[in-house]
Tab-separated table of C-alpha atoms and ligand atoms in Angstrom:
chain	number	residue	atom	x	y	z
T	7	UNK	CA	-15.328	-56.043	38.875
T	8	UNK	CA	-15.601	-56.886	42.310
T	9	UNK	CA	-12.792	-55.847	45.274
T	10	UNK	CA	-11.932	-59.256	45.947
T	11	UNK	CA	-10.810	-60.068	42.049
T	12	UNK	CA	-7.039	-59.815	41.318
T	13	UNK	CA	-5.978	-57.322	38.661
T	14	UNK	CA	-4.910	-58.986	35.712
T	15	UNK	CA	-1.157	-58.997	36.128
T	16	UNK	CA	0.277	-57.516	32.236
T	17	UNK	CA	3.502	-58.590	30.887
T	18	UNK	CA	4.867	-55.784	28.606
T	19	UNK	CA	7.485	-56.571	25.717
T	20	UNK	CA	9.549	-54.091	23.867
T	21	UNK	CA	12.466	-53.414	22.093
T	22	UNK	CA	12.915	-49.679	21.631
T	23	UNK	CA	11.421	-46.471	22.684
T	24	UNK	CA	8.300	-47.753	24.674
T	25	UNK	CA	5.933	-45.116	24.005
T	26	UNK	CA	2.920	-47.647	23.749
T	27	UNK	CA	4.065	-48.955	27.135
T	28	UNK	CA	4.404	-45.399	28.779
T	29	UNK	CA	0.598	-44.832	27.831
T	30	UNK	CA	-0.473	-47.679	29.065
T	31	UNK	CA	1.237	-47.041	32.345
T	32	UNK	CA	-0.542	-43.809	32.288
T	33	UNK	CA	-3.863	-45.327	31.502
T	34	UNK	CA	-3.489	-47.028	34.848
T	35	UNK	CA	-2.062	-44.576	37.187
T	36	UNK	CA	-4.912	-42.085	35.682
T	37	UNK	CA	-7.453	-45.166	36.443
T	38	UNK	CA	-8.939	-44.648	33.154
T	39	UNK	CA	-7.556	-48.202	32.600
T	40	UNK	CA	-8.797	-50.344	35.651
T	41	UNK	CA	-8.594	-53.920	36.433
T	42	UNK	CA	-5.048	-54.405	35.525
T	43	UNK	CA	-1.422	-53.622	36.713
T	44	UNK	CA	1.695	-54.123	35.295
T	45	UNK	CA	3.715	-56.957	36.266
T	46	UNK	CA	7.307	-56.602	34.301
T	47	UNK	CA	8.500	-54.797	31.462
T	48	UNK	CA	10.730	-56.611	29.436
T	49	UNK	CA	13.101	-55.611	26.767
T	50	UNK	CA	15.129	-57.752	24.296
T	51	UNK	CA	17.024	-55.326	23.662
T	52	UNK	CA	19.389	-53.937	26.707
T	53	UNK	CA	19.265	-50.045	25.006
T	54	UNK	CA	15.439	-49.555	24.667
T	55	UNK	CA	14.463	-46.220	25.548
T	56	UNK	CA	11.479	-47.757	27.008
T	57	UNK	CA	13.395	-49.232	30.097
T	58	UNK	CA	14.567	-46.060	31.347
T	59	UNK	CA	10.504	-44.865	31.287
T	60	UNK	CA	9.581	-48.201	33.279
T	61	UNK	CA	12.229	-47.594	36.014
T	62	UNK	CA	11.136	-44.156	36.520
T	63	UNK	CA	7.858	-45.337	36.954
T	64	UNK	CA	9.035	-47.917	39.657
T	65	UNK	CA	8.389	-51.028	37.446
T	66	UNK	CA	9.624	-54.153	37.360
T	67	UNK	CA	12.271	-54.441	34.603
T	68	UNK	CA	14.165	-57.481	32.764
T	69	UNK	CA	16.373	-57.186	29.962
T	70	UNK	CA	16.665	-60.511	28.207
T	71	UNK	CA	18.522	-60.053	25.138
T	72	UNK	CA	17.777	-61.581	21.870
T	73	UNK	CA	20.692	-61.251	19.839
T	74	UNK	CA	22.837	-64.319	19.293
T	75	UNK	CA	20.643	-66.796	20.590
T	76	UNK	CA	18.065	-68.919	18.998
T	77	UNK	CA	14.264	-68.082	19.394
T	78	UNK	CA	13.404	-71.793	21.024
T	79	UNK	CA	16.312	-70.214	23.717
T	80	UNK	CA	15.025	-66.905	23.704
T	81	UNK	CA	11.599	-67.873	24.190
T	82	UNK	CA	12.024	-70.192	26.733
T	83	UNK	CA	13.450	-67.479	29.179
T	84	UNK	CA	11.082	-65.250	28.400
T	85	UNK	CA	8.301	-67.496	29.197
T	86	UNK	CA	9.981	-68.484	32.314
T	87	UNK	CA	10.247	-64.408	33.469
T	88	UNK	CA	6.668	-63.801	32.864
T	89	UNK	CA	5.938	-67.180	34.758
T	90	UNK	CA	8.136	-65.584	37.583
T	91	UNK	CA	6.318	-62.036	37.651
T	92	UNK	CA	2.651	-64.229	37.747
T	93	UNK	CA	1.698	-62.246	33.795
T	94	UNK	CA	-1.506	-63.096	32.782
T	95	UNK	CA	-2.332	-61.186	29.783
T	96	UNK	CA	1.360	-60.640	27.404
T	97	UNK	CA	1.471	-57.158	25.753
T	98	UNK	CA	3.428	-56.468	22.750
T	99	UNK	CA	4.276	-52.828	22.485
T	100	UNK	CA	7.025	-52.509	19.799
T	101	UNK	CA	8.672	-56.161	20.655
T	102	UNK	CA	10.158	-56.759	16.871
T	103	UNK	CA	10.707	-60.263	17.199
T	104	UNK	CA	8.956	-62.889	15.926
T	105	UNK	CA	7.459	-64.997	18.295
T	106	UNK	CA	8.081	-68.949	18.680
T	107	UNK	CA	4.928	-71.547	18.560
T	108	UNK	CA	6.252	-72.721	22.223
T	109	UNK	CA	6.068	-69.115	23.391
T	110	UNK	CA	2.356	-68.642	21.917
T	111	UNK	CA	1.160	-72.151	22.811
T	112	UNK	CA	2.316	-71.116	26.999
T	113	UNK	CA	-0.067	-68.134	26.824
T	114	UNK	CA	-2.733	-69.125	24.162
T	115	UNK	CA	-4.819	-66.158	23.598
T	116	UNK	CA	-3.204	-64.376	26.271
T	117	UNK	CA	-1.197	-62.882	24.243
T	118	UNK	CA	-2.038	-58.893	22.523
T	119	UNK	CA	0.307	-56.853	19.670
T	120	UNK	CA	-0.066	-53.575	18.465
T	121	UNK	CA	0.606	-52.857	14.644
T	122	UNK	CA	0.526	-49.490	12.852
T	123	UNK	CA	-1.724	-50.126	10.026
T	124	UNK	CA	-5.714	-51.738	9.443
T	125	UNK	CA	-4.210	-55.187	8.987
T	126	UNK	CA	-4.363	-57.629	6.815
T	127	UNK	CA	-3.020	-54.427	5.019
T	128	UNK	CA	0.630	-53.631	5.379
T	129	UNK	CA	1.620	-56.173	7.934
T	130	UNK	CA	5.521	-56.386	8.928
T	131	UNK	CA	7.797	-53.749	9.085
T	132	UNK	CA	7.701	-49.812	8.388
T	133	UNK	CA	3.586	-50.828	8.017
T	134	UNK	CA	3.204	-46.740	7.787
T	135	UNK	CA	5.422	-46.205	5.165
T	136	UNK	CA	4.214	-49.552	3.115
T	137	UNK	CA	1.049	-47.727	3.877
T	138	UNK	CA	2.012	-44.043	2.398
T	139	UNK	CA	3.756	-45.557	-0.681
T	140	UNK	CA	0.892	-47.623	-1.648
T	141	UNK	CA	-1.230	-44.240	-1.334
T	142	UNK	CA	-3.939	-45.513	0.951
T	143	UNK	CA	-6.643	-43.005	1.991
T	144	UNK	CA	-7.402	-44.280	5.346
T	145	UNK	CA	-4.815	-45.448	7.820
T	146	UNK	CA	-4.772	-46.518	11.179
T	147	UNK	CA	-3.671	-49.460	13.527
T	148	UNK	CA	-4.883	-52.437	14.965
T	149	UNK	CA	-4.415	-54.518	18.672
T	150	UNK	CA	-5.107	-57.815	17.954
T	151	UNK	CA	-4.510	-61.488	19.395
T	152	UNK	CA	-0.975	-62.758	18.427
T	153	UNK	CA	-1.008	-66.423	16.581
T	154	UNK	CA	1.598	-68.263	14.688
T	155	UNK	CA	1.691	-65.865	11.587
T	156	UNK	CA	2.919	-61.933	11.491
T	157	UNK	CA	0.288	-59.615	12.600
T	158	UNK	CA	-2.175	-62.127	12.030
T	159	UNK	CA	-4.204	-63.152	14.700
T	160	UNK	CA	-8.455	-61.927	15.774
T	161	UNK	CA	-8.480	-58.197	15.963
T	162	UNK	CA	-9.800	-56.821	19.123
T	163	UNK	CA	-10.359	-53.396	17.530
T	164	UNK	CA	-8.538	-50.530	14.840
T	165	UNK	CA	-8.773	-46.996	14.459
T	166	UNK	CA	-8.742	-45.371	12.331
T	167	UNK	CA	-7.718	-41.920	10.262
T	168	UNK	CA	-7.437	-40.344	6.942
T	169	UNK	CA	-4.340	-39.870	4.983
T	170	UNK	CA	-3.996	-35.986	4.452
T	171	UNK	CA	-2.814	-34.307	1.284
T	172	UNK	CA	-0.090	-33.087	3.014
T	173	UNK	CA	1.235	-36.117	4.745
T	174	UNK	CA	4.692	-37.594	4.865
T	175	UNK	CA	5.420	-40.740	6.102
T	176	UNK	CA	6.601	-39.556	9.369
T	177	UNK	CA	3.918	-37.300	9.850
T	178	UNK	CA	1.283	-39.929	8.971
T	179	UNK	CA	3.430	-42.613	11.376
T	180	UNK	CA	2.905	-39.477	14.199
T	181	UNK	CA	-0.321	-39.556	13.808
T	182	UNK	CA	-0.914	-43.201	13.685
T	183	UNK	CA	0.815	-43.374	17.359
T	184	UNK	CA	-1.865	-40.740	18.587
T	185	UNK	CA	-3.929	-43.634	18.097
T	186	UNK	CA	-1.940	-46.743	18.868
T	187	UNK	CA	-1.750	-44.620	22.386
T	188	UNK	CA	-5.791	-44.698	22.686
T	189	UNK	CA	-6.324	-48.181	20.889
T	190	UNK	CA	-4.364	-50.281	22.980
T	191	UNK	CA	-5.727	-49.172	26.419
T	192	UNK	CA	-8.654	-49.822	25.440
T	193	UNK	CA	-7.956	-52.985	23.814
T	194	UNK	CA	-6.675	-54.168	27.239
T	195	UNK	CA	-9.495	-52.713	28.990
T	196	UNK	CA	-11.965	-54.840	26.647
T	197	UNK	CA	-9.777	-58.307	27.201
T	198	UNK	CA	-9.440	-57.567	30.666
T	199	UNK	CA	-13.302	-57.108	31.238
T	200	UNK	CA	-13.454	-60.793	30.194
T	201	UNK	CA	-16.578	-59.553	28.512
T	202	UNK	CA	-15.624	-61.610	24.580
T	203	UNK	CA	-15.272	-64.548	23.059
T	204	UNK	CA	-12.953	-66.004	20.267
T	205	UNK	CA	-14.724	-66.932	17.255
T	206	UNK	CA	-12.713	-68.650	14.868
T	207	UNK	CA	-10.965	-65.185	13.620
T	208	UNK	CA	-13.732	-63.353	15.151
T	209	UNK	CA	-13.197	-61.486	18.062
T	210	UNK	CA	-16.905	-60.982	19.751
T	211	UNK	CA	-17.906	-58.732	22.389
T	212	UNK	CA	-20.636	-59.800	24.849
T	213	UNK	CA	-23.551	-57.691	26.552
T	214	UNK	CA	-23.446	-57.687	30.189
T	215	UNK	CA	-26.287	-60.402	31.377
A	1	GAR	C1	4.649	-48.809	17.220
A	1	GAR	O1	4.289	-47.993	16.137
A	1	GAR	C2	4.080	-50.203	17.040
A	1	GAR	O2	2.813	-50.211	16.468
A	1	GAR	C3	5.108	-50.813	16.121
A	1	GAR	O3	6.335	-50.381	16.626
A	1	GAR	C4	6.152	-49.091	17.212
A	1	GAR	C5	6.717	-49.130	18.619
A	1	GAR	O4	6.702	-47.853	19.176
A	1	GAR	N1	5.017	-52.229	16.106
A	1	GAR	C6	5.126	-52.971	15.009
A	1	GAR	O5	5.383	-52.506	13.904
A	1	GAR	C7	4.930	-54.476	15.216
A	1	GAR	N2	4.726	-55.139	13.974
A	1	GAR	P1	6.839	-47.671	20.758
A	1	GAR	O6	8.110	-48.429	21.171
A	1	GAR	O7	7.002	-46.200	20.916
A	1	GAR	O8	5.607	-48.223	21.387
């Protein structure tokens, strides 16, 4: 990427703890993750843990709260905050709300989610312990496009890791993050590098010319 091309400005969504943010953050102040800053954080939820990380860190924060108000509502201020902050590429790390077809038609394919298992397996919620009760031998997670349905849309990549004899649930969830931490950096990297194209559900990489 050359000096004169603006980073691609990231709009980061959550609802709770933000660890998923907080390594992407990292990614960029370590410059492992280049290309791309962060433009505004934004919770729907005005307790998230992960708004106290983003302040420390000197970022941009909104809280637009969800609760009580319908999704067409919700949506539409949400869409006009990343509008405000410039967001080119919308990150959801943790964001538990469904999003509306307004919201995903205003950033069409600019739009990435993180989920804790190797979807189509196990989509919705508590996806690691759907995952440990079915008995699954692999696990993992997946950053993907978002489209109309849950957890749905082209997969930019997974990771994944075996299920141990002497996993839990919560120790298999731990583990998953480990990798949600690596996965969606790079995920972001790879969309950011422009390098791909969109192939009906087929997310393709490019060679370089
Ligand atoms: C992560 O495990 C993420 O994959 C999951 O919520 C957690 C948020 O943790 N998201 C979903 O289940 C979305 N369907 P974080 O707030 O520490 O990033």
């Amino acid at each position: 990427m050359s000096e004169d091309v603006h980073p691609l400005r990231l709009g980061v969504l959550i609802s709770g703890r933000g660890s998923n943010f907080k390594s992407i953050a990292q990614s960029i102040r370590e410059e492992r993750l280049k290309g791309v800053e962060i433009a505004v954080v934004i919770s729907n939820v005005a307790e998230a843990g992960g708004l106290a990380i983003a302040r420390e860190l000197g970022l941009p924060t909104a809280i637009l709260v969800s609760r009580g108000r319908s999704r067409t509502q919700h949506d539409a201020d949400m869409i006009a905050c990343l509008r405000e902050h410039h967001v080119d590429l919308v990150c959801l790390a943790g964001y538990m709300r469904l999003l509306s077809a307004e919201f995903i038609a205003a950033f069409s394919n600019r739009i990435l989610n993180i989920h804790p298992s190797l979807l189509p397996a196990f989509p919705g919620l508590d996806a690691q312990q759907q995952a440990f009760d079915y008995g699954v031998k692999v696990a993992g997670c997946t950053v993907h496009f978002v489209d109309e349905h849950l957890d749905h849309g082209a997969i930019v990549l997974q990771r994944a890791i075996p299920v141990l004899e002497e996993d839990d649930a919560h120790s298999l969830a731990e583990r998953i993050l480990v990798e949600e931490h690596i996965a969606y950096s790079e995920a972001i990297a790879r969309v950011a590098s422009a390098m791909y194209e969109i192939r009906g559900r087929r997310y393709v990489r490019r060679n370089p010319d």
